[in-house]
PDB file of C-alpha atoms in Angstrom:
ATOM      1  CA  UNK A   4      29.079  55.717 -22.539  1.00 58.00           C
ATOM      2  CA  UNK A   5      26.605  54.053 -20.176  1.00 66.00           C
ATOM      3  CA  UNK A   6      23.550  52.363 -21.651  1.00 72.00           C
ATOM      4  CA  UNK A   7      20.218  53.163 -19.987  1.00 82.00           C
ATOM      5  CA  UNK A   8      17.804  50.433 -19.010  1.00 93.00           C
ATOM      6  CA  UNK A   9      14.503  51.313 -20.641  1.00 95.00           C
ATOM      7  CA  UNK A  10      12.520  48.616 -18.849  1.00 96.00           C
ATOM      8  CA  UNK A  11      13.340  46.749 -15.645  1.00 96.00           C
ATOM      9  CA  UNK A  12      11.381  44.053 -13.852  1.00 96.00           C
ATOM     10  CA  UNK A  13      12.477  42.995 -10.419  1.00 96.00           C
ATOM     11  CA  UNK A  14      11.010  39.871  -8.825  1.00 97.00           C
ATOM     12  CA  UNK A  15       7.570  40.446 -10.380  1.00 96.00           C
ATOM     13  CA  UNK A  16       4.880  38.042  -9.235  1.00 95.00           C
ATOM     14  CA  UNK A  17       1.250  37.737 -10.320  1.00 95.00           C
ATOM     15  CA  UNK A  18      -1.196  35.468  -8.534  1.00 95.00           C
ATOM     16  CA  UNK A  19      -4.884  35.217  -9.374  1.00 94.00           C
ATOM     17  CA  UNK A  20      -7.151  34.402  -6.446  1.00 91.00           C
ATOM     18  CA  UNK A  21      -5.829  33.503  -3.021  1.00 88.00           C
ATOM     19  CA  UNK A  22      -2.117  34.415  -2.622  1.00 79.00           C
ATOM     20  CA  UNK A  23      -1.288  30.940  -1.286  1.00 83.00           C
ATOM     21  CA  UNK A  24      -3.630  28.563  -3.109  1.00 88.00           C
ATOM     22  CA  UNK A  25      -4.467  30.673  -6.199  1.00 91.00           C
ATOM     23  CA  UNK A  26      -3.048  30.411  -9.716  1.00 91.00           C
ATOM     24  CA  UNK A  27       0.554  31.664  -9.869  1.00 91.00           C
ATOM     25  CA  UNK A  28       0.788  33.133 -13.375  1.00 92.00           C
ATOM     26  CA  UNK A  29       4.256  34.637 -12.796  1.00 92.00           C
ATOM     27  CA  UNK A  30       6.747  33.877 -10.061  1.00 92.00           C
ATOM     28  CA  UNK A  31       9.823  36.067  -9.654  1.00 92.00           C
ATOM     29  CA  UNK A  32      10.273  37.457 -13.173  1.00 94.00           C
ATOM     30  CA  UNK A  33      13.379  39.660 -13.313  1.00 96.00           C
ATOM     31  CA  UNK A  34      15.068  41.119 -16.384  1.00 95.00           C
ATOM     32  CA  UNK A  35      15.964  44.390 -18.049  1.00 95.00           C
ATOM     33  CA  UNK A  36      15.802  45.737 -21.576  1.00 96.00           C
ATOM     34  CA  UNK A  37      18.327  48.434 -22.473  1.00 95.00           C
ATOM     35  CA  UNK A  38      17.425  51.558 -24.409  1.00 91.00           C
ATOM     36  CA  UNK A  39      17.339  50.909 -28.197  1.00 89.00           C
ATOM     37  CA  UNK A  40      17.483  47.141 -27.675  1.00 92.00           C
ATOM     38  CA  UNK A  41      15.160  44.569 -29.248  1.00 92.00           C
ATOM     39  CA  UNK A  42      13.626  42.043 -26.899  1.00 92.00           C
ATOM     40  CA  UNK A  43      11.598  38.903 -27.566  1.00 94.00           C
ATOM     41  CA  UNK A  44       9.680  36.658 -25.183  1.00 93.00           C
ATOM     42  CA  UNK A  45       9.357  33.030 -26.179  1.00 95.00           C
ATOM     43  CA  UNK A  46       7.717  30.226 -24.278  1.00 94.00           C
ATOM     44  CA  UNK A  47       5.014  27.598 -24.345  1.00 95.00           C
ATOM     45  CA  UNK A  48       1.334  28.313 -23.876  1.00 94.00           C
ATOM     46  CA  UNK A  49       0.562  29.182 -20.264  1.00 90.00           C
ATOM     47  CA  UNK A  50       4.086  30.331 -19.381  1.00 91.00           C
ATOM     48  CA  UNK A  51       3.022  33.919 -18.520  1.00 92.00           C
ATOM     49  CA  UNK A  52       3.954  35.901 -21.631  1.00 94.00           C
ATOM     50  CA  UNK A  53       0.580  37.623 -22.001  1.00 95.00           C
ATOM     51  CA  UNK A  54       0.310  38.205 -18.255  1.00 95.00           C
ATOM     52  CA  UNK A  55       3.728  39.871 -18.302  1.00 95.00           C
ATOM     53  CA  UNK A  56       2.754  42.134 -21.190  1.00 94.00           C
ATOM     54  CA  UNK A  57      -0.510  43.064 -19.427  1.00 94.00           C
ATOM     55  CA  UNK A  58       1.451  43.978 -16.292  1.00 94.00           C
ATOM     56  CA  UNK A  59       3.884  46.163 -18.248  1.00 93.00           C
ATOM     57  CA  UNK A  60       0.993  47.874 -20.061  1.00 93.00           C
ATOM     58  CA  UNK A  61      -0.822  48.555 -16.786  1.00 92.00           C
ATOM     59  CA  UNK A  62      -3.894  46.439 -17.584  1.00 93.00           C
ATOM     60  CA  UNK A  63      -3.155  44.196 -14.572  1.00 92.00           C
ATOM     61  CA  UNK A  64      -1.511  44.935 -11.224  1.00 92.00           C
ATOM     62  CA  UNK A  65       1.407  42.996  -9.800  1.00 93.00           C
ATOM     63  CA  UNK A  66       1.032  40.855  -6.710  1.00 93.00           C
ATOM     64  CA  UNK A  67       4.573  41.839  -5.735  1.00 93.00           C
ATOM     65  CA  UNK A  68       7.791  43.110  -7.281  1.00 95.00           C
ATOM     66  CA  UNK A  69       8.541  46.246  -9.233  1.00 96.00           C
ATOM     67  CA  UNK A  70       8.326  47.352 -12.863  1.00 96.00           C
ATOM     68  CA  UNK A  71      10.344  50.438 -13.829  1.00 96.00           C
ATOM     69  CA  UNK A  72      10.384  52.438 -17.037  1.00 94.00           C
ATOM     70  CA  UNK A  73      13.551  54.541 -17.261  1.00 93.00           C
ATOM     71  CA  UNK A  74      14.128  54.083 -13.501  1.00 92.00           C
ATOM     72  CA  UNK A  75      10.599  55.226 -12.527  1.00 92.00           C
ATOM     73  CA  UNK A  76       8.149  52.717 -10.988  1.00 93.00           C
ATOM     74  CA  UNK A  77       5.053  52.371 -13.179  1.00 90.00           C
ATOM     75  CA  UNK A  78       2.793  50.031 -11.171  1.00 82.00           C
ATOM     76  CA  UNK A  79       0.722  52.927  -9.796  1.00 82.00           C
ATOM     77  CA  UNK A  80       0.165  54.536 -13.222  1.00 83.00           C
ATOM     78  CA  UNK A  81      -3.120  53.988 -15.052  1.00 81.00           C
ATOM     79  CA  UNK A  82      -2.974  52.338 -18.471  1.00 79.00           C
ATOM     80  CA  UNK A  83      -4.190  55.457 -20.246  1.00 74.00           C
TER      81      UNK A  83
END
């Protein structure tokens, strides 16, 4: 039985301001969470945890990379 990836991030980047000189909140985040799997993000303050959650929820847009929910890209969906 093959396990489905519920959430996949592939080389997700988020930069605020100028793409070159701006603040790089996330650089190249890639991971997957399988269906029915628990997942935890741990890290120090300023490491991008909240930014990542805001990108997944659709409250922010990615600078580059792709976020997929059950193999469907979700960057173009509105948060509602």
